[in-house]
PDB file of C-alpha atoms in Angstrom:
ATOM      1  CA  UNK A   1      -3.371 205.850 158.273  1.00  0.00           C
ATOM      2  CA  UNK A   2      -3.663 205.893 162.369  1.00  0.00           C
ATOM      3  CA  UNK A   3      -5.269 202.313 162.673  1.00  0.00           C
ATOM      4  CA  UNK A   4      -3.005 199.322 163.490  1.00  0.00           C
ATOM      5  CA  UNK A   5      -3.631 195.375 163.441  1.00  0.00           C
ATOM      6  CA  UNK A   6      -1.486 195.579 166.872  1.00  0.00           C
ATOM      7  CA  UNK A   7      -1.841 197.659 170.047  1.00  0.00           C
ATOM      8  CA  UNK A   8       1.606 198.337 169.961  1.00  0.00           C
ATOM      9  CA  UNK A   9       2.734 198.906 166.350  1.00  0.00           C
ATOM     10  CA  UNK A  10       4.809 196.039 164.768  1.00  0.00           C
ATOM     11  CA  UNK A  11       7.386 196.651 162.016  1.00  0.00           C
ATOM     12  CA  UNK A  12       8.670 193.830 160.271  1.00  0.00           C
ATOM     13  CA  UNK A  13      12.654 194.677 160.025  1.00  0.00           C
ATOM     14  CA  UNK A  14      14.130 194.461 157.086  1.00  0.00           C
ATOM     15  CA  UNK A  15      11.136 192.471 156.353  1.00  0.00           C
ATOM     16  CA  UNK A  16      10.465 188.830 157.597  1.00  0.00           C
ATOM     17  CA  UNK A  17      14.321 188.934 158.015  1.00  0.00           C
ATOM     18  CA  UNK A  18      14.615 186.077 160.975  1.00  0.00           C
ATOM     19  CA  UNK A  19      13.805 183.338 158.121  1.00  0.00           C
ATOM     20  CA  UNK A  20      14.243 185.145 155.260  1.00  0.00           C
ATOM     21  CA  UNK A  21      17.051 186.931 153.073  1.00  0.00           C
ATOM     22  CA  UNK A  22      16.656 190.879 154.216  1.00  0.00           C
ATOM     23  CA  UNK A  23      15.277 193.633 152.540  1.00  0.00           C
ATOM     24  CA  UNK A  24      14.778 191.464 149.552  1.00  0.00           C
ATOM     25  CA  UNK A  25      11.411 190.627 147.704  1.00  0.00           C
ATOM     26  CA  UNK A  26      10.688 187.312 149.169  1.00  0.00           C
ATOM     27  CA  UNK A  27      11.510 188.531 152.951  1.00  0.00           C
ATOM     28  CA  UNK A  28       8.874 191.155 152.334  1.00  0.00           C
ATOM     29  CA  UNK A  29       6.454 189.242 150.817  1.00  0.00           C
ATOM     30  CA  UNK A  30       6.747 186.414 153.641  1.00  0.00           C
ATOM     31  CA  UNK A  31       6.544 189.118 156.189  1.00  0.00           C
ATOM     32  CA  UNK A  32       2.917 190.556 154.807  1.00  0.00           C
ATOM     33  CA  UNK A  33       1.729 187.288 155.543  1.00  0.00           C
ATOM     34  CA  UNK A  34       1.921 187.809 159.206  1.00  0.00           C
ATOM     35  CA  UNK A  35       0.225 190.137 161.397  1.00  0.00           C
ATOM     36  CA  UNK A  36       2.365 193.161 160.601  1.00  0.00           C
ATOM     37  CA  UNK A  37       1.508 197.291 160.912  1.00  0.00           C
ATOM     38  CA  UNK A  38       4.627 197.980 159.097  1.00  0.00           C
ATOM     39  CA  UNK A  39       7.301 197.293 156.834  1.00  0.00           C
ATOM     40  CA  UNK A  40      10.918 198.044 157.853  1.00  0.00           C
ATOM     41  CA  UNK A  41      13.465 198.723 154.800  1.00  0.00           C
ATOM     42  CA  UNK A  42      16.777 200.455 154.204  1.00  0.00           C
ATOM     43  CA  UNK A  43      17.589 202.442 151.361  1.00  0.00           C
ATOM     44  CA  UNK A  44      21.163 203.268 149.314  1.00  0.00           C
ATOM     45  CA  UNK A  45      22.273 205.265 146.396  1.00  0.00           C
ATOM     46  CA  UNK A  46      24.623 202.998 143.432  1.00  0.00           C
ATOM     47  CA  UNK A  47      26.909 204.723 142.039  1.00  0.00           C
ATOM     48  CA  UNK A  48      25.060 205.031 138.726  1.00  0.00           C
ATOM     49  CA  UNK A  49      21.978 206.891 141.192  1.00  0.00           C
ATOM     50  CA  UNK A  50      19.480 203.910 141.353  1.00  0.00           C
ATOM     51  CA  UNK A  51      17.529 203.217 144.922  1.00  0.00           C
ATOM     52  CA  UNK A  52      18.028 199.637 146.215  1.00  0.00           C
ATOM     53  CA  UNK A  53      17.151 198.363 149.025  1.00  0.00           C
ATOM     54  CA  UNK A  54      20.005 196.880 151.688  1.00  0.00           C
ATOM     55  CA  UNK A  55      21.107 197.389 154.956  1.00  0.00           C
ATOM     56  CA  UNK A  56      24.741 197.315 155.238  1.00  0.00           C
ATOM     57  CA  UNK A  57      26.775 199.995 153.629  1.00  0.00           C
ATOM     58  CA  UNK A  58      28.859 196.712 151.894  1.00  0.00           C
ATOM     59  CA  UNK A  59      27.253 194.248 150.313  1.00  0.00           C
ATOM     60  CA  UNK A  60      29.713 191.706 152.181  1.00  0.00           C
ATOM     61  CA  UNK A  61      27.657 190.019 154.548  1.00  0.00           C
ATOM     62  CA  UNK A  62      24.404 189.671 152.827  1.00  0.00           C
ATOM     63  CA  UNK A  63      25.997 188.972 149.215  1.00  0.00           C
ATOM     64  CA  UNK A  64      28.244 186.988 147.334  1.00  0.00           C
ATOM     65  CA  UNK A  65      30.169 190.016 146.326  1.00  0.00           C
ATOM     66  CA  UNK A  66      32.454 192.803 147.894  1.00  0.00           C
ATOM     67  CA  UNK A  67      32.511 196.532 148.004  1.00  0.00           C
ATOM     68  CA  UNK A  68      30.118 199.168 148.814  1.00  0.00           C
ATOM     69  CA  UNK A  69      26.936 200.178 146.789  1.00  0.00           C
ATOM     70  CA  UNK A  70      28.121 203.637 146.523  1.00  0.00           C
ATOM     71  CA  UNK A  71      30.792 202.232 144.312  1.00  0.00           C
ATOM     72  CA  UNK A  72      28.792 199.564 142.546  1.00  0.00           C
ATOM     73  CA  UNK A  73      26.198 200.328 139.841  1.00  0.00           C
ATOM     74  CA  UNK A  74      22.881 198.427 139.830  1.00  0.00           C
ATOM     75  CA  UNK A  75      23.897 196.369 137.039  1.00  0.00           C
ATOM     76  CA  UNK A  76      26.772 195.196 139.444  1.00  0.00           C
ATOM     77  CA  UNK A  77      24.390 194.779 142.539  1.00  0.00           C
ATOM     78  CA  UNK A  78      21.624 192.602 140.417  1.00  0.00           C
ATOM     79  CA  UNK A  79      24.740 189.886 139.154  1.00  0.00           C
ATOM     80  CA  UNK A  80      24.980 189.328 142.920  1.00  0.00           C
ATOM     81  CA  UNK A  81      23.462 186.510 144.991  1.00  0.00           C
ATOM     82  CA  UNK A  82      21.553 187.933 147.606  1.00  0.00           C
ATOM     83  CA  UNK A  83      19.931 184.911 149.120  1.00  0.00           C
ATOM     84  CA  UNK A  84      22.419 181.855 149.451  1.00  0.00           C
ATOM     85  CA  UNK A  85      24.071 183.688 152.885  1.00  0.00           C
ATOM     86  CA  UNK A  86      20.488 182.929 154.362  1.00  0.00           C
ATOM     87  CA  UNK A  87      20.460 179.103 153.169  1.00  0.00           C
ATOM     88  CA  UNK A  88      20.581 177.635 149.495  1.00  0.00           C
ATOM     89  CA  UNK A  89      17.205 176.974 149.399  1.00  0.00           C
ATOM     90  CA  UNK A  90      17.353 181.311 148.608  1.00  0.00           C
ATOM     91  CA  UNK A  91      20.010 180.727 146.080  1.00  0.00           C
ATOM     92  CA  UNK A  92      19.490 183.140 143.394  1.00  0.00           C
ATOM     93  CA  UNK A  93      17.199 185.858 144.996  1.00  0.00           C
ATOM     94  CA  UNK A  94      18.645 189.362 144.302  1.00  0.00           C
ATOM     95  CA  UNK A  95      18.817 192.796 145.664  1.00  0.00           C
ATOM     96  CA  UNK A  96      15.721 194.811 145.050  1.00  0.00           C
ATOM     97  CA  UNK A  97      15.327 198.192 143.841  1.00  0.00           C
ATOM     98  CA  UNK A  98      13.233 201.008 145.846  1.00  0.00           C
ATOM     99  CA  UNK A  99      11.017 200.195 142.795  1.00  0.00           C
ATOM    100  CA  UNK A 100      10.260 196.664 142.577  1.00  0.00           C
ATOM    101  CA  UNK A 101       9.355 197.126 146.593  1.00  0.00           C
ATOM    102  CA  UNK A 102       6.847 200.374 145.561  1.00  0.00           C
ATOM    103  CA  UNK A 103       5.585 198.079 142.968  1.00  0.00           C
ATOM    104  CA  UNK A 104       5.122 195.208 145.147  1.00  0.00           C
ATOM    105  CA  UNK A 105       3.925 197.372 147.493  1.00  0.00           C
ATOM    106  CA  UNK A 106       0.601 198.315 145.354  1.00  0.00           C
ATOM    107  CA  UNK A 107      -1.152 195.059 146.793  1.00  0.00           C
ATOM    108  CA  UNK A 108      -1.176 196.362 150.028  1.00  0.00           C
ATOM    109  CA  UNK A 109      -2.649 199.850 150.467  1.00  0.00           C
ATOM    110  CA  UNK A 110      -2.930 199.921 154.113  1.00  0.00           C
ATOM    111  CA  UNK A 111       0.484 198.694 154.859  1.00  0.00           C
ATOM    112  CA  UNK A 112       2.700 201.709 156.383  1.00  0.00           C
ATOM    113  CA  UNK A 113       6.579 201.657 155.875  1.00  0.00           C
ATOM    114  CA  UNK A 114       9.584 202.860 157.873  1.00  0.00           C
ATOM    115  CA  UNK A 115      12.128 203.971 155.115  1.00  0.00           C
ATOM    116  CA  UNK A 116      15.772 203.925 156.799  1.00  0.00           C
ATOM    117  CA  UNK A 117      18.089 205.960 154.765  1.00  0.00           C
ATOM    118  CA  UNK A 118      21.157 205.148 154.777  1.00  0.00           C
ATOM    119  CA  UNK A 119      23.651 207.504 152.778  1.00  0.00           C
ATOM    120  CA  UNK A 120      24.403 209.601 155.369  1.00  0.00           C
ATOM    121  CA  UNK A 121      26.090 213.190 155.331  1.00  0.00           C
ATOM    122  CA  UNK A 122      29.371 212.972 157.479  1.00  0.00           C
ATOM    123  CA  UNK A 123      30.683 211.193 154.437  1.00  0.00           C
ATOM    124  CA  UNK A 124      29.373 212.801 151.487  1.00  0.00           C
ATOM    125  CA  UNK A 125      26.740 215.857 152.219  1.00  0.00           C
ATOM    126  CA  UNK A 126      25.829 216.303 148.471  1.00  0.00           C
ATOM    127  CA  UNK A 127      25.640 212.597 148.096  1.00  0.00           C
ATOM    128  CA  UNK A 128      23.263 211.590 151.021  1.00  0.00           C
ATOM    129  CA  UNK A 129      20.927 215.073 149.866  1.00  0.00           C
ATOM    130  CA  UNK A 130      20.497 213.159 146.295  1.00  0.00           C
ATOM    131  CA  UNK A 131      19.899 210.215 147.570  1.00  0.00           C
ATOM    132  CA  UNK A 132      17.163 211.348 149.976  1.00  0.00           C
ATOM    133  CA  UNK A 133      15.667 213.483 147.403  1.00  0.00           C
ATOM    134  CA  UNK A 134      15.702 210.428 144.727  1.00  0.00           C
ATOM    135  CA  UNK A 135      14.109 208.632 147.314  1.00  0.00           C
ATOM    136  CA  UNK A 136      11.214 210.858 148.581  1.00  0.00           C
ATOM    137  CA  UNK A 137      10.400 211.510 144.618  1.00  0.00           C
ATOM    138  CA  UNK A 138       9.817 207.685 143.908  1.00  0.00           C
ATOM    139  CA  UNK A 139       7.468 208.163 147.555  1.00  0.00           C
ATOM    140  CA  UNK A 140       5.614 211.329 146.078  1.00  0.00           C
ATOM    141  CA  UNK A 141       5.389 209.563 142.686  1.00  0.00           C
ATOM    142  CA  UNK A 142       3.859 206.563 143.954  1.00  0.00           C
ATOM    143  CA  UNK A 143       1.757 208.906 146.234  1.00  0.00           C
ATOM    144  CA  UNK A 144       2.425 206.508 149.698  1.00  0.00           C
ATOM    145  CA  UNK A 145       3.777 209.887 151.247  1.00  0.00           C
ATOM    146  CA  UNK A 146       0.823 209.298 154.148  1.00  0.00           C
ATOM    147  CA  UNK A 147       1.788 205.897 154.721  1.00  0.00           C
ATOM    148  CA  UNK A 148       5.326 206.783 155.209  1.00  0.00           C
ATOM    149  CA  UNK A 149       7.843 207.319 158.098  1.00  0.00           C
ATOM    150  CA  UNK A 150      11.463 208.632 156.898  1.00  0.00           C
ATOM    151  CA  UNK A 151      14.060 206.909 159.700  1.00  0.00           C
ATOM    152  CA  UNK A 152      17.956 208.062 159.724  1.00  0.00           C
ATOM    153  CA  UNK A 153      20.564 208.125 162.307  1.00  0.00           C
ATOM    154  CA  UNK A 154      21.773 211.388 160.716  1.00  0.00           C
ATOM    155  CA  UNK A 155      19.687 214.342 162.202  1.00  0.00           C
ATOM    156  CA  UNK A 156      21.132 216.876 159.661  1.00  0.00           C
ATOM    157  CA  UNK A 157      19.300 214.371 157.235  1.00  0.00           C
ATOM    158  CA  UNK A 158      16.627 214.282 159.280  1.00  0.00           C
ATOM    159  CA  UNK A 159      16.384 218.216 159.397  1.00  0.00           C
ATOM    160  CA  UNK A 160      17.407 218.468 155.279  1.00  0.00           C
ATOM    161  CA  UNK A 161      14.234 216.322 154.769  1.00  0.00           C
ATOM    162  CA  UNK A 162      11.806 218.110 157.368  1.00  0.00           C
ATOM    163  CA  UNK A 163      12.858 221.888 155.918  1.00  0.00           C
ATOM    164  CA  UNK A 164      13.202 221.358 152.373  1.00  0.00           C
ATOM    165  CA  UNK A 165       9.792 219.058 152.597  1.00  0.00           C
ATOM    166  CA  UNK A 166       7.905 221.890 154.455  1.00  0.00           C
ATOM    167  CA  UNK A 167       7.321 219.508 157.290  1.00  0.00           C
ATOM    168  CA  UNK A 168       5.090 216.928 155.362  1.00  0.00           C
ATOM    169  CA  UNK A 169       6.746 213.880 156.250  1.00  0.00           C
ATOM    170  CA  UNK A 170       7.025 211.860 159.880  1.00  0.00           C
ATOM    171  CA  UNK A 171      10.801 211.603 160.268  1.00  0.00           C
ATOM    172  CA  UNK A 172      11.794 209.000 162.533  1.00  0.00           C
ATOM    173  CA  UNK A 173      15.482 209.697 164.432  1.00  0.00           C
ATOM    174  CA  UNK A 174      17.817 208.427 167.060  1.00  0.00           C
ATOM    175  CA  UNK A 175      18.870 210.408 170.011  1.00  0.00           C
ATOM    176  CA  UNK A 176      21.417 211.850 170.208  1.00  0.00           C
ATOM    177  CA  UNK A 177      22.452 211.415 166.292  1.00  0.00           C
TER     178      UNK A 177
END
C-alpha cells in the first residue's frame, strides 16, 4: 500500500469531522466520498471489553451522556446519541464499534487507516495492553494489517506492540511522549 491519491498523504481525521459527527460510521462514509488516502480513527475499550470508536476518554463532549468510556458497557454506550451535538439532523447517530467500522471498510479495500489507541498505560497498564491486543486481534481477523498504522500518545504502549507483534506494524508516535 504505497500508492496514494495525493502528493501529500491526506487523512480524514475522525472522518469528515468538520461537517459530520466524528468517529461515526456516517462521518467515515462521508469522508470516503472525498479524495483522501487514509482514515484516522480513535479506539477505546468499554467496561465489558468491547472496542468502540471515540476520541475523548469521556462521552460528555460528543454524546448526550456522561462518564468515562471504560466505565460504561457497550449497551450503555449504544443508548447514547452521538450526533445531536453536531446538529439536529444527526440526532440518533450511534457510537460505532470497531467491528462495525471494519465491516464498512470491506467496501474500500485500498483505504488505509491510522488507528489511534486511546487507552494509555499510565492509568492502567494491563487495561491498555488488553485494549491494544483486542484491537490488533480485530485488525488481524479482518486481514487489514498491511493497511494500518498504529498511533498512540504512549511510547510505552507502542514499544509493547512492537515487541509483542515482532515489528509487524507501522507505528506512529508523538515526540517526546
